[in-house]
Tab-separated table of C-alpha atoms in Angstrom:
chain	number	residue	atom	x	y	z
A	1	MET	CA	21.060	-16.115	-19.433
A	2	SER	CA	23.549	-15.514	-22.184
A	3	ALA	CA	27.129	-16.705	-22.057
A	4	ASP	CA	28.790	-13.295	-21.926
A	5	GLU	CA	26.990	-12.417	-18.698
A	6	ASN	CA	29.239	-14.756	-16.758
A	7	TYR	CA	32.426	-12.739	-16.892
A	8	THR	CA	33.649	-13.764	-13.461
A	9	GLY	CA	35.083	-17.094	-14.530
A	10	LEU	CA	32.979	-19.025	-12.022
A	11	SER	CA	30.798	-21.951	-12.982
A	12	TYR	CA	27.036	-21.545	-12.898
A	13	THR	CA	26.539	-23.851	-9.908
A	14	LYS	CA	28.983	-21.856	-7.849
A	15	LEU	CA	27.362	-18.597	-8.929
A	16	ASN	CA	23.947	-19.987	-8.005
A	17	ILE	CA	25.082	-20.915	-4.495
A	18	MET	CA	26.668	-17.491	-4.079
A	19	ARG	CA	23.390	-15.924	-5.135
A	20	TYR	CA	21.417	-17.694	-2.408
A	21	LEU	CA	24.130	-16.867	0.112
A	22	ALA	CA	24.070	-13.188	-0.852
A	23	LEU	CA	20.287	-12.996	-0.387
A	24	PHE	CA	20.611	-14.757	2.971
A	25	ILE	CA	23.228	-12.258	4.196
A	26	THR	CA	21.259	-9.273	2.904
A	27	SER	CA	18.024	-10.286	4.587
A	28	PHE	CA	19.788	-11.172	7.836
A	29	ILE	CA	21.462	-7.747	7.950
A	30	PHE	CA	18.059	-6.173	7.310
A	31	TRP	CA	16.613	-8.126	10.239
A	32	LEU	CA	19.475	-7.053	12.526
A	33	LEU	CA	18.919	-3.404	11.567
A	34	LEU	CA	15.202	-3.670	12.272
A	35	THR	CA	15.504	-5.327	15.672
A	36	TRP	CA	18.824	-3.698	16.694
A	37	SER	CA	19.601	-6.310	19.342
A	38	VAL	CA	21.953	-9.293	19.490
A	39	GLU	CA	20.067	-11.363	22.038
A	40	PRO	CA	20.255	-15.088	21.190
A	41	GLY	CA	16.494	-15.496	20.746
A	42	SER	CA	16.176	-12.614	18.325
A	43	VAL	CA	19.191	-13.776	16.300
A	44	VAL	CA	17.821	-17.326	16.008
A	45	VAL	CA	14.453	-16.053	14.800
A	46	GLY	CA	16.270	-13.803	12.332
A	47	LEU	CA	18.278	-16.720	10.942
A	48	ALA	CA	15.087	-18.749	10.510
A	49	VAL	CA	13.248	-15.914	8.750
A	50	ALA	CA	16.225	-15.213	6.478
A	51	GLY	CA	16.348	-18.913	5.614
A	52	ILE	CA	12.658	-18.977	4.672
A	53	THR	CA	13.066	-15.828	2.575
A	54	THR	CA	16.056	-17.326	0.768
A	55	PHE	CA	14.215	-20.592	0.121
A	56	PHE	CA	11.252	-18.893	-1.524
A	57	PHE	CA	12.740	-15.843	-3.240
A	58	GLY	CA	16.335	-16.832	-3.983
A	59	LYS	CA	15.652	-17.435	-7.644
A	60	TYR	CA	14.475	-13.845	-8.129
A	61	TYR	CA	17.685	-12.285	-6.802
A	62	PHE	CA	20.423	-10.694	-8.919
A	63	LYS	CA	21.883	-12.910	-11.586
A	64	ASN	CA	25.443	-11.825	-11.021
A	65	VAL	CA	26.298	-11.413	-7.358
A	66	ALA	CA	30.015	-10.928	-8.033
A	67	LYS	CA	29.133	-7.234	-8.453
A	68	PHE	CA	28.771	-7.027	-4.671
A	69	ILE	CA	32.496	-7.394	-4.054
A	70	GLN	CA	33.736	-4.929	-6.658
A	71	LEU	CA	34.578	-2.021	-4.444
A	72	HIS	CA	34.728	0.739	-7.067
A	73	ARG	CA	30.956	0.387	-7.464
A	74	TYR	CA	30.477	1.600	-3.878
A	75	TYR	CA	32.640	4.647	-4.554
A	76	TRP	CA	30.467	5.668	-7.509
A	77	PHE	CA	27.351	4.842	-5.505
A	78	ILE	CA	28.220	7.428	-2.834
A	79	ILE	CA	28.828	10.142	-5.440
A	80	TYR	CA	25.578	9.180	-7.147
A	81	LEU	CA	23.709	9.373	-3.836
A	82	PHE	CA	24.652	13.016	-3.300
A	83	ILE	CA	23.694	13.986	-6.855
A	84	PHE	CA	20.410	12.131	-6.418
A	85	ILE	CA	19.530	13.905	-3.162
A	86	TRP	CA	20.328	17.281	-4.719
A	87	GLU	CA	18.092	16.520	-7.702
A	88	CYS	CA	15.302	15.408	-5.343
A	89	ILE	CA	15.360	18.696	-3.460
A	90	LYS	CA	15.381	20.604	-6.751
A	91	ALA	CA	12.422	18.527	-7.933
A	92	ASN	CA	10.415	19.515	-4.894
A	93	PHE	CA	10.944	23.209	-5.368
A	94	ASP	CA	10.102	22.783	-9.042
A	95	VAL	CA	6.799	21.104	-8.160
A	96	ALA	CA	6.076	23.725	-5.506
A	97	TYR	CA	6.611	26.508	-8.072
A	98	ARG	CA	4.298	24.892	-10.611
A	99	VAL	CA	1.609	24.124	-8.048
A	100	LEU	CA	1.537	27.472	-6.257
A	101	HIS	CA	1.804	29.646	-9.385
A	102	PRO	CA	-1.689	30.995	-10.101
A	103	LYS	CA	-1.543	30.182	-13.827
A	104	MET	CA	0.081	26.733	-13.402
A	105	PRO	CA	2.827	26.747	-16.066
A	106	ILE	CA	2.477	23.152	-17.244
A	107	LYS	CA	2.869	21.662	-20.733
A	108	PRO	CA	2.653	17.908	-20.145
A	109	GLY	CA	3.220	15.031	-22.518
A	110	ILE	CA	4.819	11.618	-22.894
A	111	VAL	CA	8.180	11.362	-24.670
A	112	ARG	CA	10.202	8.360	-25.777
A	113	VAL	CA	13.797	8.181	-24.575
A	114	PRO	CA	16.235	5.501	-25.799
A	115	LEU	CA	18.106	3.415	-23.215
A	116	THR	CA	21.694	2.211	-23.322
A	117	LEU	CA	21.626	0.174	-20.102
A	118	LYS	CA	21.296	-3.587	-20.399
A	119	SER	CA	20.737	-5.271	-17.023
A	120	PRO	CA	17.184	-5.232	-15.614
A	121	PHE	CA	18.174	-3.920	-12.202
A	122	ALA	CA	20.073	-0.994	-13.727
A	123	ARG	CA	17.007	-0.160	-15.802
A	124	ALA	CA	14.792	-0.253	-12.739
A	125	MET	CA	17.175	2.062	-10.890
A	126	LEU	CA	17.202	4.481	-13.829
A	127	ALA	CA	13.389	4.498	-13.850
A	128	ASN	CA	13.347	5.201	-10.106
A	129	SER	CA	15.840	8.048	-10.509
A	130	ILE	CA	13.819	9.543	-13.353
A	131	THR	CA	10.700	9.436	-11.207
A	132	MET	CA	12.300	11.358	-8.364
A	133	THR	CA	13.893	14.103	-10.505
A	134	PRO	CA	12.328	17.390	-11.611
A	135	GLY	CA	9.241	17.149	-13.739
A	136	THR	CA	9.543	13.601	-15.050
A	137	ILE	CA	7.931	10.253	-14.206
A	138	ALA	CA	8.695	6.944	-15.902
A	139	VAL	CA	5.620	5.247	-17.350
A	140	ASP	CA	6.798	2.108	-19.137
A	141	ILE	CA	9.794	0.333	-20.626
A	142	VAL	CA	9.209	-1.310	-23.997
A	143	LYS	CA	12.220	-3.033	-25.549
A	144	ASP	CA	15.001	-0.432	-25.568
A	145	ASN	CA	12.901	2.659	-24.976
A	146	ILE	CA	11.654	4.205	-21.787
A	147	TYR	CA	8.477	6.284	-21.908
A	148	VAL	CA	8.578	9.327	-19.680
A	149	HIS	CA	5.746	11.621	-18.685
A	150	TRP	CA	7.122	15.124	-18.562
A	151	ILE	CA	5.285	17.987	-16.903
A	152	TYR	CA	6.902	20.759	-18.940
A	153	ILE	CA	8.249	19.771	-22.351
A	154	SER	CA	10.912	22.371	-23.038
A	155	SER	CA	12.183	21.071	-26.381
A	156	GLU	CA	10.869	18.932	-29.208
A	157	ASP	CA	14.292	17.675	-30.298
A	158	PRO	CA	14.849	13.991	-29.300
A	159	VAL	CA	18.604	14.339	-28.713
A	160	GLU	CA	18.127	17.359	-26.488
A	161	TYR	CA	15.440	15.858	-24.293
A	162	THR	CA	17.285	12.575	-23.990
A	163	ALA	CA	20.203	14.490	-22.511
A	164	LYS	CA	17.848	16.374	-20.214
A	165	VAL	CA	15.917	13.366	-18.936
A	166	SER	CA	18.394	10.537	-18.538
A	167	GLY	CA	21.794	12.076	-19.275
A	168	ARG	CA	22.325	13.140	-15.677
A	169	PHE	CA	22.198	9.605	-14.313
A	170	GLU	CA	22.920	7.151	-17.069
A	171	ASP	CA	26.730	7.316	-16.783
A	172	TYR	CA	26.702	6.834	-13.035
A	173	ILE	CA	24.201	3.986	-13.117
A	174	LYS	CA	26.230	2.280	-15.835
A	175	LYS	CA	29.281	2.440	-13.587
A	176	ILE	CA	27.410	1.236	-10.498
A	177	PHE	CA	24.979	-1.465	-11.576
A	178	ASP	CA	25.708	-2.470	-15.143
B	1	MET	CA	4.819	22.485	18.636
B	2	LEU	CA	4.847	18.821	17.632
B	3	GLU	CA	1.135	18.514	18.377
B	4	ILE	CA	0.337	21.329	15.949
B	5	LEU	CA	2.424	19.625	13.262
B	6	LEU	CA	0.552	16.379	13.919
B	7	TYR	CA	-2.764	18.185	13.440
B	8	ILE	CA	-1.555	19.692	10.146
B	9	GLN	CA	-0.347	16.321	8.888
B	10	THR	CA	-3.663	14.735	9.808
B	11	GLY	CA	-5.509	17.568	8.101
B	12	LEU	CA	-3.640	16.836	4.881
B	13	CYS	CA	-5.405	13.476	4.772
B	14	VAL	CA	-8.627	15.429	4.125
B	15	PHE	CA	-7.179	16.569	0.775
B	16	CYS	CA	-6.594	12.937	-0.169
B	17	LEU	CA	-10.094	12.028	0.978
B	18	TYR	CA	-11.488	14.800	-1.212
B	19	ARG	CA	-9.635	13.307	-4.174
B	20	ILE	CA	-10.831	9.810	-3.293
B	21	ILE	CA	-14.474	10.910	-3.036
B	22	ARG	CA	-14.652	13.417	-5.900
B	23	GLY	CA	-12.050	11.987	-8.322
B	24	PRO	CA	-13.569	11.836	-11.801
B	25	THR	CA	-12.018	8.459	-12.661
B	26	ILE	CA	-10.927	5.344	-10.790
B	27	ALA	CA	-7.261	6.177	-11.360
B	28	ASP	CA	-7.658	9.470	-9.484
B	29	ARG	CA	-9.100	7.611	-6.532
B	30	MET	CA	-6.204	5.183	-6.572
B	31	VAL	CA	-3.666	8.003	-6.599
B	32	GLY	CA	-5.425	9.487	-3.578
B	33	LEU	CA	-5.307	6.149	-1.781
B	34	ASP	CA	-1.605	5.687	-2.503
B	35	ILE	CA	-0.730	9.141	-1.173
B	36	PHE	CA	-2.970	8.548	1.856
B	37	GLY	CA	-0.867	5.502	2.701
B	38	ILE	CA	2.363	7.497	2.628
B	39	LEU	CA	0.884	10.271	4.786
B	40	VAL	CA	-0.080	7.722	7.450
B	41	VAL	CA	3.586	6.714	7.738
B	42	GLY	CA	4.424	10.328	8.608
B	43	ILE	CA	1.665	10.324	11.228
B	44	CYS	CA	3.116	7.127	12.712
B	45	ALA	CA	6.573	8.723	12.958
B	46	ILE	CA	5.266	11.824	14.757
B	47	VAL	CA	3.116	9.771	17.132
B	48	ALA	CA	6.146	7.599	17.938
B	49	ILE	CA	8.005	10.715	19.079
B	50	LEU	CA	5.062	12.123	21.029
B	51	THR	CA	4.281	8.958	22.961
B	52	GLU	CA	7.919	7.747	23.147
B	53	ARG	CA	6.923	4.269	21.997
B	54	PRO	CA	9.347	2.895	19.387
B	55	TYR	CA	7.062	0.107	18.218
B	56	ILE	CA	4.746	2.573	16.482
B	57	LEU	CA	7.474	2.987	13.852
B	58	ASP	CA	7.155	-0.761	13.211
B	59	VAL	CA	3.516	-0.095	12.402
B	60	GLY	CA	4.743	2.540	9.935
B	61	ILE	CA	7.136	0.137	8.211
B	62	ALA	CA	4.445	-2.517	7.929
B	63	TRP	CA	2.090	0.153	6.580
B	64	ILE	CA	4.586	1.064	3.819
B	65	ILE	CA	4.742	-2.544	2.630
B	66	LEU	CA	0.987	-3.198	2.861
B	67	SER	CA	0.105	0.025	1.068
B	68	PHE	CA	2.581	-0.877	-1.681
B	69	ILE	CA	1.064	-4.339	-2.125
B	70	GLY	CA	-2.435	-2.866	-2.201
B	71	THR	CA	-1.536	-0.293	-4.823
B	72	ILE	CA	0.207	-2.866	-7.030
B	73	THR	CA	-2.773	-5.211	-6.799
B	74	LEU	CA	-5.242	-2.473	-7.727
B	75	ALA	CA	-3.007	-1.345	-10.601
B	76	LYS	CA	-2.745	-4.889	-11.967
B	77	TYR	CA	-6.512	-5.250	-11.696
B	78	LEU	CA	-7.085	-1.955	-13.504
B	79	GLU	CA	-4.599	-2.794	-16.234
B	80	ASN	CA	-6.641	-5.712	-17.519
B	81	LYS	CA	-9.882	-3.741	-17.602
B	82	LYS	CA	-11.139	-1.264	-20.161
B	83	LEU	CA	-13.272	1.835	-19.661
B	84	ASN	CA	-16.430	0.235	-21.057
B	85	GLU	CA	-16.395	-2.884	-18.872
C	1	MET	CA	22.980	20.655	23.296
C	2	ALA	CA	19.846	18.612	23.863
C	3	ASP	CA	17.748	21.675	23.055
C	4	ILE	CA	19.567	22.189	19.759
C	5	ILE	CA	18.898	18.578	18.750
C	6	ILE	CA	15.203	18.882	19.583
C	7	ILE	CA	14.908	22.174	17.665
C	8	LEU	CA	16.727	20.662	14.668
C	9	SER	CA	14.496	17.610	14.577
C	10	THR	CA	11.336	19.696	14.900
C	11	LEU	CA	12.618	21.883	12.056
C	12	LEU	CA	13.156	18.830	9.836
C	13	ILE	CA	9.647	17.591	10.619
C	14	ALA	CA	8.215	21.034	9.845
C	15	ILE	CA	10.040	21.130	6.484
C	16	GLY	CA	8.688	17.683	5.681
C	17	ILE	CA	5.143	18.760	6.441
C	18	LEU	CA	5.618	21.865	4.275
C	19	PHE	CA	6.566	19.595	1.346
C	20	ASN	CA	3.571	17.384	2.118
C	21	ILE	CA	1.338	20.462	1.883
C	22	PHE	CA	2.761	21.277	-1.579
C	23	GLY	CA	2.132	17.728	-2.718
C	24	CYS	CA	-1.443	17.696	-1.471
C	25	VAL	CA	-2.205	21.083	-3.016
C	26	GLY	CA	-0.899	19.642	-6.275
C	27	LEU	CA	-3.212	16.668	-5.805
C	28	LEU	CA	-6.125	19.102	-5.665
C	29	ARG	CA	-5.153	21.642	-8.315
C	30	LEU	CA	-3.486	19.843	-11.219
C	31	PRO	CA	-5.711	18.830	-14.136
C	32	ASP	CA	-5.207	15.125	-14.914
C	33	VAL	CA	-4.085	11.843	-13.349
C	34	TYR	CA	-0.495	11.887	-14.548
C	35	ASN	CA	0.245	15.397	-13.311
C	36	ARG	CA	-1.380	14.667	-9.971
C	37	LEU	CA	0.664	11.506	-9.641
C	38	GLN	CA	3.777	13.464	-10.445
C	39	SER	CA	3.411	16.222	-7.876
C	40	ALA	CA	1.990	13.976	-5.173
C	41	THR	CA	4.569	11.201	-5.416
C	42	LYS	CA	7.594	13.489	-5.443
C	43	CYS	CA	6.602	15.908	-2.735
C	44	VAL	CA	4.948	13.490	-0.323
C	45	THR	CA	7.772	10.951	-0.544
C	46	LEU	CA	10.495	13.500	0.170
C	47	GLY	CA	8.365	15.094	2.880
C	48	THR	CA	7.872	11.804	4.692
C	49	CYS	CA	11.586	11.040	4.350
C	50	SER	CA	12.308	14.385	5.984
C	51	ILE	CA	9.980	13.521	8.881
C	52	LEU	CA	11.751	10.171	9.362
C	53	LEU	CA	15.119	11.979	9.293
C	54	GLY	CA	13.757	14.189	12.044
C	55	VAL	CA	13.112	11.074	14.131
C	56	LEU	CA	16.671	9.891	13.429
C	57	VAL	CA	18.170	13.233	14.495
C	58	ARG	CA	16.138	13.283	17.681
C	59	TYR	CA	17.038	9.810	18.950
C	60	GLY	CA	20.436	9.217	17.339
C	61	PHE	CA	21.553	5.736	16.367
C	62	ALA	CA	19.384	3.925	18.893
C	63	SER	CA	16.723	1.333	18.080
C	64	ILE	CA	14.080	3.849	17.001
C	65	GLY	CA	16.485	5.955	14.947
C	66	ILE	CA	17.751	2.941	13.010
C	67	LYS	CA	14.156	1.916	12.287
C	68	ALA	CA	13.501	5.350	10.796
C	69	LEU	CA	16.697	5.080	8.755
C	70	VAL	CA	15.658	1.663	7.378
C	71	ALA	CA	12.225	3.009	6.475
C	72	ILE	CA	13.692	5.724	4.188
C	73	PRO	CA	15.050	3.528	1.318
C	74	LEU	CA	12.034	1.250	1.676
C	75	LEU	CA	9.735	4.238	1.189
C	76	PHE	CA	11.708	5.457	-1.835
C	77	PHE	CA	11.539	2.137	-3.665
C	78	THR	CA	7.914	1.359	-2.894
C	79	ALA	CA	6.622	4.853	-3.670
C	80	THR	CA	8.385	5.102	-7.026
C	81	VAL	CA	7.427	1.598	-8.142
C	82	ALA	CA	3.818	2.211	-7.128
C	83	ALA	CA	3.868	5.423	-9.170
C	84	HIS	CA	5.098	3.561	-12.268
C	85	ALA	CA	2.443	0.889	-11.821
C	86	LEU	CA	-0.327	3.472	-11.434
C	87	ALA	CA	0.779	5.518	-14.458
C	88	LYS	CA	1.028	2.457	-16.692
C	89	ALA	CA	-2.237	0.997	-15.455
C	90	SER	CA	-4.182	4.202	-15.953
C	91	TYR	CA	-2.813	4.602	-19.484
C	92	ARG	CA	-3.728	1.041	-20.404
C	93	PHE	CA	-7.122	1.465	-18.745
C	94	GLY	CA	-7.817	4.111	-21.362
C	95	ILE	CA	-7.496	7.419	-19.539
C	96	LYS	CA	-6.231	10.007	-22.000
C	97	LEU	CA	-3.750	12.761	-21.259
C	98	GLY	CA	-5.277	16.093	-20.240
C	99	GLU	CA	-6.289	18.908	-22.573
C	100	LYS	CA	-3.108	20.886	-22.070
C	101	SER	CA	-0.903	18.051	-23.309
C	102	VAL	CA	1.265	18.725	-26.316
C	103	HIS	CA	3.064	15.465	-27.062
C	104	ASP	CA	2.292	11.749	-26.845
C	105	ASP	CA	4.740	9.124	-28.044
C	106	TYR	CA	3.216	6.272	-26.082
C	107	LYS	CA	-0.019	6.256	-28.052
C	108	ASP	CA	1.338	4.501	-31.163
C	109	GLU	CA	3.224	1.893	-29.154
C	110	ASP	CA	1.922	-1.624	-29.593
C	111	TYR	CA	1.654	-2.306	-25.885
C	112	ASP	CA	-1.419	-4.518	-25.943
C	113	VAL	CA	0.470	-7.798	-25.758
C	114	SER	CA	-1.307	-9.479	-22.847
């Protein structure tokens, strides 16, 4: 952890406790959604399971949980969700066209796209978004580059394909997770 | 109507089985297995409607997680191998 | 009203199964691992999400509907991460891109660090 990551002004001990607490609340809400009942027995079991989860996996949770209470991130997240769903539906019709066309218009290859995002979770979300959008699937992240398998390479110019592959999402993900 | 859809969804598993049996390389077989796991979740959802038993969806959720763990394990195993081993 | 809800949910399930068919046809027709992974992951994931949405529409926000709603993000994350793992593993295993491929940046990367 570098020093500039801790921009909230809290000490590391406090941040660490908040991290465990955030994982506890998240997993307990997940349990409540799954069981969908507030009977005492079910709630007690849920608290126990959330405690065990927190004990074992707390150290793998987000480094900076103060992002949870910054409300403008949720606003951008909702906008991003609609764009993402629209791109998903487009991706499916794109795949359907390529699969059902008798000649199969494919021109696959792996291209290297530079990343500007820094935090690991934001990078993972960008890779997930790239996988669900038309014609691309993320293969690997090495240092500051993401390798993308593309089913129809429409241009050989790096700047142009960077804009096509990650330009749609990078701004939003920067605002939400980074 | 729903029964016919269930039969179609089950029939799609045959495509995956074809890929698992005939796939030229191990990776093809693993892709088939991964997709098979996701199709089973759809079958679970339709069966839960048909029989009106909500707990079958729990089976689906558990299936998602187990199929994910299986795929990751196989991928990690494959990653440390080479073609001539 | 109840009829409309049932028709709507059956329609969503039918659309999902249509997408599943596209994905599985892609699994059969496309030439190499990466393209198969691409078509199959995208289409089958969205198709199954559509089926689960059908369950949600049919039962509303009751116990079973909420379970279907929880399963959707879970499915998205697991399916995409599994696709990354498979693509990376099959490249490192030594499977080359298909004959139709035109471009490969990953080949000169020094990825063999393990």
